[in-house]
Every structure is written in structure tokens, then in C-alpha cells.
Coordinates of C-alpha atoms in Angstrom, one line a residue:
X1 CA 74.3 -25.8 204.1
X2 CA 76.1 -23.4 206.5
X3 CA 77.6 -25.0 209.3
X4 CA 75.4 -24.9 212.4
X5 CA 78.1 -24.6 214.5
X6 CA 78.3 -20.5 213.5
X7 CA 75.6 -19.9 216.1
X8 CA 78.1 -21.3 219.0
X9 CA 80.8 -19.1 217.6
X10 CA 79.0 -16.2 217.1
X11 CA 77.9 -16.4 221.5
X12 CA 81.3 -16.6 222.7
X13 CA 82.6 -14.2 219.9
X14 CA 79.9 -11.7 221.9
X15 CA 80.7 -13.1 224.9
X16 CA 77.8 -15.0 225.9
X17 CA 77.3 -16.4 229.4
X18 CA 74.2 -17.5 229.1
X19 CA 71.0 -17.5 226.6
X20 CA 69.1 -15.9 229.1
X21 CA 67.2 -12.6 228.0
X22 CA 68.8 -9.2 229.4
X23 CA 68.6 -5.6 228.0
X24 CA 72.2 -4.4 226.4
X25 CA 73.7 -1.0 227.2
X26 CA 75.0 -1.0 223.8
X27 CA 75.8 -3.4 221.0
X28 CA 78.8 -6.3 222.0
X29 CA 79.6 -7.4 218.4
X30 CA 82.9 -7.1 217.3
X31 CA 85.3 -7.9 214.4
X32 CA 85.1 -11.9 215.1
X33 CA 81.4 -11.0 213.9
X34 CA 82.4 -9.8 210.1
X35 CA 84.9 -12.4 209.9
X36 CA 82.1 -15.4 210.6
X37 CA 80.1 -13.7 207.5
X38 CA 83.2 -13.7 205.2
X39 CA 83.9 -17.1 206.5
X40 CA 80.1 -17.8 205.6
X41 CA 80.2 -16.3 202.4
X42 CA 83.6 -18.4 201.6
X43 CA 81.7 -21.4 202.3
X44 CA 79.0 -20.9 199.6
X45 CA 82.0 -19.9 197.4
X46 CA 83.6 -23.3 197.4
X47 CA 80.3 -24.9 197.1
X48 CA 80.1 -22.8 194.4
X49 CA 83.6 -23.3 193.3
X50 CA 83.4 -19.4 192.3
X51 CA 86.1 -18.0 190.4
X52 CA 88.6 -15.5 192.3
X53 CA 87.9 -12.0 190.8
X54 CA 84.3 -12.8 191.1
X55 CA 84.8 -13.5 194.6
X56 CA 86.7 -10.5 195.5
X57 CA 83.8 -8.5 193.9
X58 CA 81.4 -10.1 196.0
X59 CA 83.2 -9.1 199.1
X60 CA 83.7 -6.1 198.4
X61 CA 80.0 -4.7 197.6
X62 CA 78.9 -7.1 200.7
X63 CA 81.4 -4.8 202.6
X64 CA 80.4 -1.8 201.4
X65 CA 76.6 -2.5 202.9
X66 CA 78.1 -3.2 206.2
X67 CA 80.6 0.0 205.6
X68 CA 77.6 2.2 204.6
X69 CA 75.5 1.5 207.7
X70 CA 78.6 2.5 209.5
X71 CA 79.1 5.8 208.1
X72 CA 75.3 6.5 208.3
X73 CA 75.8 6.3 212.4
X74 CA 78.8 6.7 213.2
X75 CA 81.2 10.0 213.6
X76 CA 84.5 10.0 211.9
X77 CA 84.2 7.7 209.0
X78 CA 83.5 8.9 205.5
X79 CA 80.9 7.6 202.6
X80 CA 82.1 6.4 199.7
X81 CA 80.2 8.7 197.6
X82 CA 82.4 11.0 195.2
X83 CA 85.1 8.5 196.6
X84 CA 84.3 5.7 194.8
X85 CA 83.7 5.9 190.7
X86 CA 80.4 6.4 190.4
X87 CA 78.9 4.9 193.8
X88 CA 75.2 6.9 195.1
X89 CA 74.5 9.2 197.7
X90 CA 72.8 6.9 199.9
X91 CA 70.3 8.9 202.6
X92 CA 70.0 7.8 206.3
X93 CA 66.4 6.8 206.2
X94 CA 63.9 8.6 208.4
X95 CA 61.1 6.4 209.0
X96 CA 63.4 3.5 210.1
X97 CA 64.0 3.8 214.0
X98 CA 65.2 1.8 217.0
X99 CA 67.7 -0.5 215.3
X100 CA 71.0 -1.8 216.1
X101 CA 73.7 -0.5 213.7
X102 CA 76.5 -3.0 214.2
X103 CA 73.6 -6.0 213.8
X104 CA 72.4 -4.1 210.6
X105 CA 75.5 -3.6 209.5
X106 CA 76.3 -7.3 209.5
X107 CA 72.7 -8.2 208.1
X108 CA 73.3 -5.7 205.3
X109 CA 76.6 -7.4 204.6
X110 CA 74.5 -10.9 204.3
X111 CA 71.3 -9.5 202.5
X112 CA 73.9 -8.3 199.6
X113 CA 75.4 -11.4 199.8
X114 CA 72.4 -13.6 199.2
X115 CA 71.3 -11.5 196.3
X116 CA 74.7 -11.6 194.6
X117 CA 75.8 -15.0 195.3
X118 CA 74.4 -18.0 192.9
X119 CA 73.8 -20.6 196.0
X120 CA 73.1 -17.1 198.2
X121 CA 69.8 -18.5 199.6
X122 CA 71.6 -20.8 201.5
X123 CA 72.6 -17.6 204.0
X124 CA 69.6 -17.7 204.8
X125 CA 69.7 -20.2 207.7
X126 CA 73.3 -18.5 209.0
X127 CA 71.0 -14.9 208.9
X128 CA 68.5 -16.6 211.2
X129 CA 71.2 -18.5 213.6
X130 CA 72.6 -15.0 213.6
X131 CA 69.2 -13.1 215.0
X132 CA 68.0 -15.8 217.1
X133 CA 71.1 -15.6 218.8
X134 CA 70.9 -11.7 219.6
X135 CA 67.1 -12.2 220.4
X136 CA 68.7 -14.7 223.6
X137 CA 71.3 -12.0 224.9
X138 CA 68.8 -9.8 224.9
X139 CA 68.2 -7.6 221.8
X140 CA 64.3 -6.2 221.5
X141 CA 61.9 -7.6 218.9
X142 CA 61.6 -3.9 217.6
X143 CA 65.3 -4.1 217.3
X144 CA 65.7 -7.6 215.1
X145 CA 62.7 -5.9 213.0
X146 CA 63.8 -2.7 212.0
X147 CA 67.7 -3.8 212.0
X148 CA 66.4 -6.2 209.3
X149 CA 64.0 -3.4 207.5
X150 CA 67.6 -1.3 207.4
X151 CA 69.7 -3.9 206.0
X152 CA 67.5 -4.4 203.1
X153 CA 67.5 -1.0 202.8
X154 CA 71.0 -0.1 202.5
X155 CA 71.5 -3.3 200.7
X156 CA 69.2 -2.2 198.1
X157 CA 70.9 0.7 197.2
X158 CA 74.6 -1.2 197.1
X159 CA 73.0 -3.9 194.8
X160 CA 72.2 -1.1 192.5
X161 CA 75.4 0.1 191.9
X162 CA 77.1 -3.2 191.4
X163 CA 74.5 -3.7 189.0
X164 CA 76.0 -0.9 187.1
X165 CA 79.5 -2.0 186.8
X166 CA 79.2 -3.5 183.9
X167 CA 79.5 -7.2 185.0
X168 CA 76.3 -8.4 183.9
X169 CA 77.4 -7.4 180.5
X170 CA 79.6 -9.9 180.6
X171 CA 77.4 -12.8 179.4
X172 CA 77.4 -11.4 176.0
X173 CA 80.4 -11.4 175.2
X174 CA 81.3 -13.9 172.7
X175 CA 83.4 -17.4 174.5
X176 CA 86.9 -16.7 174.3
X177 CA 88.8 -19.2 172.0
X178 CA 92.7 -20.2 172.9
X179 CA 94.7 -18.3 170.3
X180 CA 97.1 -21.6 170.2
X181 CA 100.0 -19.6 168.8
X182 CA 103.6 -20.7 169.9
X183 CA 103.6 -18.8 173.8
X184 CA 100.2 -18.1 173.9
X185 CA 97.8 -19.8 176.9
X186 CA 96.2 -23.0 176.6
X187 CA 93.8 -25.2 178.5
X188 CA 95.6 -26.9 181.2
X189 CA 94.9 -30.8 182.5
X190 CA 94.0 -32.5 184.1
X191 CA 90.3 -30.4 183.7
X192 CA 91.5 -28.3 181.0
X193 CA 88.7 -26.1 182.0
X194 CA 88.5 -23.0 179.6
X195 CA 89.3 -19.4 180.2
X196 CA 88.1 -17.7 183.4
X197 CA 86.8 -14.2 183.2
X198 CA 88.5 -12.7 179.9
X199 CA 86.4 -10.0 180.2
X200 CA 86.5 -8.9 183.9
X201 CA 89.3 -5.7 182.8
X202 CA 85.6 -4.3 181.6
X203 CA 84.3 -4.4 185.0
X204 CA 84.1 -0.8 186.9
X205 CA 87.2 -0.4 189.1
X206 CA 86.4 1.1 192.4
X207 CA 89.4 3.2 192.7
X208 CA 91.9 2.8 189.5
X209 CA 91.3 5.4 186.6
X210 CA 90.8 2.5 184.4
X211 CA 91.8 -1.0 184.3
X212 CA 95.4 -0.6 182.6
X213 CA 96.5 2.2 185.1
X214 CA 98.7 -0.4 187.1
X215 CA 99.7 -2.2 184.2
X216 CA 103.2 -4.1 184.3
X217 CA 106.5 -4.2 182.6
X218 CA 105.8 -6.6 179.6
X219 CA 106.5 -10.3 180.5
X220 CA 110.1 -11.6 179.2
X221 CA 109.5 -12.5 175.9
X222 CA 108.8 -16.5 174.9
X223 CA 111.5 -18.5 173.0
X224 CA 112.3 -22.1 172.8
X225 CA 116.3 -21.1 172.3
X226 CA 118.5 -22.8 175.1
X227 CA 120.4 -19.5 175.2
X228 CA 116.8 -17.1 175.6
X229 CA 115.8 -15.3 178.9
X230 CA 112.6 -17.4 179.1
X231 CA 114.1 -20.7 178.2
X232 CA 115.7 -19.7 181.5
X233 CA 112.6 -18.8 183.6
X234 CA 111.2 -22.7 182.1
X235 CA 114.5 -24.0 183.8
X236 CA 113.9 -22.6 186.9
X237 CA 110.7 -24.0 187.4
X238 CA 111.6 -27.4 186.0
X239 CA 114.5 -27.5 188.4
X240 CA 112.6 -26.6 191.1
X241 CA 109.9 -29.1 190.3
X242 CA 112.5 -31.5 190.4
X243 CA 114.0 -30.8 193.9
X244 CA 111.4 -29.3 195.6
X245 CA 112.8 -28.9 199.7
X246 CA 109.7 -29.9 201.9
X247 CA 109.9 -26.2 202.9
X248 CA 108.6 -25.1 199.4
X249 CA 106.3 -27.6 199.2
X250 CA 104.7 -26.3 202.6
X251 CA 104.9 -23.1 201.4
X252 CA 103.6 -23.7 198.0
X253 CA 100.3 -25.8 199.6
X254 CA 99.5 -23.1 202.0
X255 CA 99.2 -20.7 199.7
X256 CA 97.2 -22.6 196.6
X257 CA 94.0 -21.3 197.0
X258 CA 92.7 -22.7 193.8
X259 CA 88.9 -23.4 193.9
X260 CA 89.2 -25.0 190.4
X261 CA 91.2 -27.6 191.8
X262 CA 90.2 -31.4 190.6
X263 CA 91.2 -34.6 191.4
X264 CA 91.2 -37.4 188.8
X265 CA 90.5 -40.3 190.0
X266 CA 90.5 -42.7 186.4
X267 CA 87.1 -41.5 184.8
X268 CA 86.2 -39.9 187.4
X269 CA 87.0 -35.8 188.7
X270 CA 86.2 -34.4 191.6
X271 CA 86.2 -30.8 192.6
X272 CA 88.8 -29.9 195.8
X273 CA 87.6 -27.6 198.1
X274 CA 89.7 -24.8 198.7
X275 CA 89.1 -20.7 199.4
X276 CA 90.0 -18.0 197.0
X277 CA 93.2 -15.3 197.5
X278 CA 90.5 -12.7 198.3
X279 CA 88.9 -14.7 200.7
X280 CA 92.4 -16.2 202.3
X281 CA 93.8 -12.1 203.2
X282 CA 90.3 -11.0 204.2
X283 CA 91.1 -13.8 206.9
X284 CA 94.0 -12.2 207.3
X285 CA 92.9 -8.9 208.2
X286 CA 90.1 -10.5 210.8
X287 CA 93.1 -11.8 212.1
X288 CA 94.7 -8.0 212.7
X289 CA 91.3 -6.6 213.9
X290 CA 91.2 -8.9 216.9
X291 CA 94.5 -9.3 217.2
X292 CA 94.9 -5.5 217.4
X293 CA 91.5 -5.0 219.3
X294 CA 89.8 -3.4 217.0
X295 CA 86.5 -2.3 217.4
X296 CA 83.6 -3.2 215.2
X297 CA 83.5 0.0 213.4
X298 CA 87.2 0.3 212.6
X299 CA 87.3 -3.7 211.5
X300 CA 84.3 -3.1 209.0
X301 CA 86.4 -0.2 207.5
X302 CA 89.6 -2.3 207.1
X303 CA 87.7 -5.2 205.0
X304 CA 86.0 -2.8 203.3
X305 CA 89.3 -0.9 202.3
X306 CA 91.1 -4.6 201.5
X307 CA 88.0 -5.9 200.0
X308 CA 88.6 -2.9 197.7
X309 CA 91.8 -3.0 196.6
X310 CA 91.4 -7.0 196.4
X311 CA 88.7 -5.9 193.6
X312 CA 90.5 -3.8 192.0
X313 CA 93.7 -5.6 192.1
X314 CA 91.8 -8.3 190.2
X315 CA 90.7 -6.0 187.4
X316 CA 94.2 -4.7 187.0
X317 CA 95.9 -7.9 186.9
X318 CA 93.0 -9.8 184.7
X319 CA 93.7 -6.5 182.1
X320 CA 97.3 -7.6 181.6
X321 CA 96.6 -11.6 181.8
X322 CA 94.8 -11.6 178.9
X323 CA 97.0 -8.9 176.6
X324 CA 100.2 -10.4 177.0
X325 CA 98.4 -14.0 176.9
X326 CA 101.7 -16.1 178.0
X327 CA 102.4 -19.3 178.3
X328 CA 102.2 -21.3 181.2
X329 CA 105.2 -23.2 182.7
X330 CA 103.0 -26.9 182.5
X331 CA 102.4 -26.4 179.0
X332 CA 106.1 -24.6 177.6
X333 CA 107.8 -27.4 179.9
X334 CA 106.7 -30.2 178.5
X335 CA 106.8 -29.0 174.7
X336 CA 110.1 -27.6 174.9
X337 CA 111.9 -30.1 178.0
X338 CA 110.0 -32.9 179.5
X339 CA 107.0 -34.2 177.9
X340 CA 106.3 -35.4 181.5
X341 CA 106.8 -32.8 183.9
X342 CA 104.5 -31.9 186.3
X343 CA 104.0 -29.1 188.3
X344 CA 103.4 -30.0 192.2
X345 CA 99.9 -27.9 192.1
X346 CA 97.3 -27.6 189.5
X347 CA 97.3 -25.2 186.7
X348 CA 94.8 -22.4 187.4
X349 CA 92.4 -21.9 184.2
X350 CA 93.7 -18.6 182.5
X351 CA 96.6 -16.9 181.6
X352 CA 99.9 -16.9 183.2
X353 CA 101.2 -13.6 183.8
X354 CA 101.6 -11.9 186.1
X355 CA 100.7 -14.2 188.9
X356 CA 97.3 -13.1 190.5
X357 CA 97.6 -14.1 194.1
X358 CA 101.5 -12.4 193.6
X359 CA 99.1 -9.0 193.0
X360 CA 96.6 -9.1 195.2
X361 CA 98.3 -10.2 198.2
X362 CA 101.0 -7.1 197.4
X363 CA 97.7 -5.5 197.3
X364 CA 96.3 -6.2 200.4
X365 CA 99.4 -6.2 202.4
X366 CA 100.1 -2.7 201.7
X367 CA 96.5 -1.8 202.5
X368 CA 97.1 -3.7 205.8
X369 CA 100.4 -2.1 206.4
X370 CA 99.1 1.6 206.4
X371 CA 96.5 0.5 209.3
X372 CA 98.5 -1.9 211.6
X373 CA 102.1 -0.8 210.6
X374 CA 104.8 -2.4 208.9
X375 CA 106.1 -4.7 211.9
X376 CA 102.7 -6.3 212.8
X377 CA 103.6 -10.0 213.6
X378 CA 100.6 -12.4 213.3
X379 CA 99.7 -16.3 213.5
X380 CA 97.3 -17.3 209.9
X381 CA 95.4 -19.6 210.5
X382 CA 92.9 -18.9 208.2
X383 CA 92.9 -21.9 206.5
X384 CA 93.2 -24.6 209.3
X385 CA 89.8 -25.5 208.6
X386 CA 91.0 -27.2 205.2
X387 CA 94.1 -29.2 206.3
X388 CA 96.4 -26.5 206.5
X389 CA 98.3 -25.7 209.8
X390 CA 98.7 -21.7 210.6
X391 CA 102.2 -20.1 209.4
X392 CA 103.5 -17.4 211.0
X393 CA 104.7 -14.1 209.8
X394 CA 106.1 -10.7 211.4
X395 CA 104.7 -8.1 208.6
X396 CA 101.8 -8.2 205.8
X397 CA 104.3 -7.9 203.4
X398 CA 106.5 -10.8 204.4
X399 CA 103.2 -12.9 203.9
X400 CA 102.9 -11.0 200.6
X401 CA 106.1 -12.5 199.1
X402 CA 106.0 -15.8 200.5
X403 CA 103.0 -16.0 198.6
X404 CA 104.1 -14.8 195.2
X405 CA 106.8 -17.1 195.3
X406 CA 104.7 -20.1 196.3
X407 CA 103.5 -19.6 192.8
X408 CA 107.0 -20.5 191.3
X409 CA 107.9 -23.2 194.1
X410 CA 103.9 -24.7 193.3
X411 CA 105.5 -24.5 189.1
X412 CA 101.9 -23.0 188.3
X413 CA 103.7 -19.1 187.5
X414 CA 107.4 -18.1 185.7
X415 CA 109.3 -15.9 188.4
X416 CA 108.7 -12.6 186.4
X417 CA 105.2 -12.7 186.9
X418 CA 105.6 -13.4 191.0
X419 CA 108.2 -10.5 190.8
X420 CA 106.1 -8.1 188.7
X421 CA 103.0 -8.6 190.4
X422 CA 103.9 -7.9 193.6
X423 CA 105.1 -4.5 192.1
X424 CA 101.6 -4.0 190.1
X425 CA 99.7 -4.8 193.3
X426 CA 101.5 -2.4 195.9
X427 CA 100.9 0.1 193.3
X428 CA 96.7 -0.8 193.3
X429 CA 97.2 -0.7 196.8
X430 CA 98.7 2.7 197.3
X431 CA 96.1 4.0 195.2
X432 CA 93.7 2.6 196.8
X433 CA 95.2 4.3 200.3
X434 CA 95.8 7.4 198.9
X435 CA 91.8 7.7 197.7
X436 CA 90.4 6.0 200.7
X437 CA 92.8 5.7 203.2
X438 CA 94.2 8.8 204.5
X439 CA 90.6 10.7 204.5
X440 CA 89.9 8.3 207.0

């Protein structure tokens, strides 16, 4: 269940002095308000241990609701439509009067979200936390009502065109088998869980002309010779793994964000809860809103645009994962150097390169660059919640990189696929920008 201490956070994040009824000038949400429905969105995602390109797509069309409302009522930001491949012309309805856009926009956000997610239901009781809390500072009944009968409607609409994107095709697809030739991906303990979304380079990008525009420099080729390239890249990591400074290891844990996580306890394996990429820099940037006193409008527009390129970043980086197919370090390690090395974090379920979280957090970062500027110092703390104590970084893309090299210092990705992907994901993110951002 959602944690019923949202509805304390959500009065002092609207500044709440007391629960007694009083009529509003105008609305007093702000961008601490979109971050407590990401963060309550993330929470049915670990209970749901979803899978991080799933994730990111659930953001993103549970941003878009919130974005739409926005652009329906307020001056200066743009729709999406002939923007976005193939998203509708959505009409500001007529017959629905007298509600509260920043309150609809967030209740759009969560109606999408409840439809889309497998344990979405459970938003429910956060929904209702949410609007008994407005009804006590003083919004109308007519308001709750009609900002409710807007949601839905917006909602609708979005729910239709994910619909379309092709990911409920998915399901048909026949279960990918492990090729199990020499450099080739296979299952990974301790879960050795299998493949996760082979298909999703068939889901509709958002932005990208297709799911291979981004696409990388091949990875360096596998070999078991001592003298080979990649025999070098396995020694790297097994050297690491051997000496890893408490630094790396810091580094490495903070950035693991790998809901697949198990620990095995003898016969028995338990799930670890922990948050996806998406859903770690989409903390990041409700960071930067408040940080940068961002208003409610302009902080639904930046996690739309980063919830965007996260999306997309996925699609482009799951096209490449499973065409070149490689190795990972866990498995070529310990056929080809030490049958009992370990890497410090567990092996995520798919193919190694290039590192995912190297590509979406280049991603994001440059999306986050272009609105708060390339010096923006913050505090993430985005994870504290599980164990983790904040870091702190002076730009988006110093963040970026610590994070695609946690990958090598975790021995979970080969260094040309941190490298690589950081390249493949600014270039997702510029695109992104160049589409979306500089209309805005």
C-alpha cells in the first residue's frame, strides 16, 4: 500500500498551516507535488519489481497526461501533437468547467498511472489522500469533481496512444532463447532470470526516427586470447573486482538501481527493493525544480521532456543490446579467468552492451543541462529512502559519468559499453532537445 505518510508531505509541500477550510486565490501546488506521484508510482514499481524500460514508459505517458492539461490552460507551452510520432490532437473539453488545472494535472498523471501499471489500483488510496487534502485547504467540491471528470478525460485520450505503440504486441512474440554461442549473453545467477524485454526496439519511440537512429560503435570484439582487446576489458573488471577502493564501492551501490536484485539465502530468494534508472533521474530533476524554484508548470514540462528521452533512450539502447548480444563480464570472467569471481553487484537479466543506465543518464543529463545549465550544483538524495546517503554533484553530467562507470566499478558492464553509452545517450538526448526543447 502507499505510504500514508504522503498526505503529511503533500500539506507542507503546499504549505499548509492548518486543515481548516479557506477559499484559494489560485492553486499552491508546486513541483514537490509531481515528485510525490513519481515517488508513488516508483513504489508500486518495486512492489512490482517492474523492469526499467517498462518503467520509463510508464512515466513518460503518465507525464504526458499531466503535460497535456498544462498546455490545454496555460500560455506558452506547446502540445505534443505533430511533435511527437504519431500522438492525437487532444481538444480542451467544453462541457467540463470550474476545475483546478494544476490538481488535474496531477490526477491525470495518477488516473494514467493506475490504468497502465499492473498493481495500479493501489494509487488509488494515494488519489484520495491527495483530494481530501485539497478539500481541507480549501478547494470547492465542484472543483475536486470536475478536476477529477478532466483527469479521466485527458487520461483517456493519452491511454489511447500508448495503446498504439506497439507494446501490447509484445506478448506474442515467441520467448527469446540464449543463443549460447562463445560471447553471446547468458542467464546470470544467482536468479538466472531470463531475458528482459528483447522486443522493446519495436516499441514507438517518441522522438527518434526509429529505434537504431542512435545506434553505437560496435562493441570490441570477444576473444579468449591473452593478447585480444577484450581479454583486456575482462582484466579490467577482474582487477577491479579484486581491489575495489571503498570509494568505488560507494559509488557503485548508489548507482545499482537494479529492481531484479535477489538475495539467496540457501533455498530461499528474496527480491531487494530498489528503484529503476528512470525513476532514480526523474528524482533528480524534482530535485532541480525546487531547487531552482520552478513553478508547477515549468516542472511538469521538465519530467515530461526527461521522461521522454528516458523512453526513448531505452528503446535505442535495448535495439543495440540485443544485436550485438555480448557477453557479460560474470559470465566471460569466470570461463576464461576465475571460475570464482564475482562481481560486487548483481548481474542485471539481459545483454551487456552498452550499459543502460551509462545511456539514459547521458540522456537525461543533457536534457537537464539545456534547462538548468551546465554548472547546476545539487545534493541527490533521491534514494535515501532505501539506505543510501545523498552524493553530491556540481553538473547533470558529472552525475551522468559517475554513473556509467559505477557499472564497471559494480563489474556488471565492460568499460566500452559505459563509454559508448554515454555517447549513444547525449545523442537521444539532443534529439530529444532539438524536437521538443527549443520550441518551448
Amino acid at each position: 500500500m502507499i505510504k500514508r505518510y504522503w498526505f503529511y508531505i503533500f500539506c507542507a509541500a503546499i504549505g499548509m498551516q492548518s486543515c481548516k477550510p479557506k477559499p484559494l486565490a489560485k492553486e499552491a501546488l508546486g513541483p514537490a507535488n509531481i515528485s510525490h506521484v513519481i515517488t508513488a508510482m516508483t513504489d508500486i514499481m518495486v512492489h512490482d519489481i517492474t523492469n526499467p524500460p517498462l518503467a520509463a514508459r510508464f512515466f513518460a505517458y503518465s507525464c504526458l497526461s499531466g503535460y497535456e492539461v498544462i498546455v490545454q490552460n496555460s500560455d506558452g507551452y506547446h502540445s505534443m501533437y505533430n511533435r511527437l510520432h504519431g500522438y492525437p490532437q487532444i481538444g480542451k473539453p467544453d462541457s467540463i468547467q470550474g476545475y483546478a488545472v494544476q490538481l488535474s494535472a496531477l490526477l491525470a498523471m495518477l488516473e494514467t498511472a493506475q490504468k497502465m501499471q499492473p498493481s495500479g489500483k493501489q494509487l488509488a488510496a494515494y488519489e484520495q489522500q491527495l483530494l481530501d487534502s485539497c478539500s481541507r485547504i480549501g478547494y470547492t467540491a465542484t472543483q475536486l469533481q470536475q478536476s477529477q471528470r478532466y483527469a479521466r478525460y485527458i487520461s483517456k485520450a493519452v491511454l489511447a496512444y500508448a495503446r498504439a505503440d506497439g507494446y501490447n504486441k509484445i506478448s506474442n512474440y515467441a520467448r527469446y532463447t540464449p543463443v549460447n554461442k562463445p560471447g553471446t549473453w547468458y542467464p546470470t545467477p544467482p536468479a538466472f532470470l531470463p531475458a528482459v524485454e528483447p522486443y522493446f526496439k519495436t516499441v514507438r519511440t517518441f522522438v527518434l526516427d526509429s529505434s537504431a537512429q542512435c545506434k553505437p560503435v560496435p562493441p570490441i570484439a570477444y576473444s579468449a586470447a591473452p593478447s585480444s582487446a577484450f581479454y583486456k576489458l575482462m582484466q579490467l573488471n577482474y582487477t577491479e573486482g579484486k581491489t575495489l577502493p571503498a570509494e568505488h564501492r560507494v559509488i557503485a551501490a548508489f548507482w545499482d538501481c537494479n529492481p531484479f536484485a535477489v538475495e539467496d539465502d540457501g533455498h530461499l530468494q528474496m527480491a531487494l527493493k530498489k528503484i529503476s534508472p528512470g525513476a532514480h533521474w526523474l528524482g533528480i530533476a524534482g530535485i532541480a525544480c525546487i531547487q531552482a524554484k520552478k513553478d508547477f508548470a515549468q516542472s511538469m514540462q521538465v519530467m515530461t521532456m526527461v521522461a521522454i528521452g528516458l523512453t526513448d533512450g531505452f528503446i535505442s539502447c535495448w535495439d543495440e543490446k540485443y544485436r550485438s548480444n555480448r557477453i557479460r563480464p560474470e559470465t566471460a570472467i569466470r570461463r576464461h579467468i576465475d571460475v570464482n569471481w564475482r562481481p560486487l553487484l548483481q548481474t542485471p537479466p539481459f545483454p551487456e552492451y552498452p550499459s543502460g543506465h551509462s545511456v539514459i543518464s547521458a540522456a537525461a543529463a543533457c536534457i537537464l543541462t539545456h534547462y538548468f545549465g551546465e554548472q547546476f550544483a545539487y545534493k541527490d538524495s533521491v534514494e535515501q529512502s532505501y539506505g543510501l546517503p545523498p552524493r553530491s554533484f556540481t553538473s547533470f553530467q558529472q552525475a551522468a559519468e559517475e554513473a556509467a562507470i559505477s557499472r564497471v566499478y559494480g563489474g556488471i558492464h565492460f568499460k566500452d559499453a559505459a563509454d559508448n553509452g554515454l555517447i549513444q545517450g547525449k545523442k537521444a538526448g539532443e534529439l530529444v532537445w532539438a524536437r521538443l526543447g527549443t520550441t518551448q
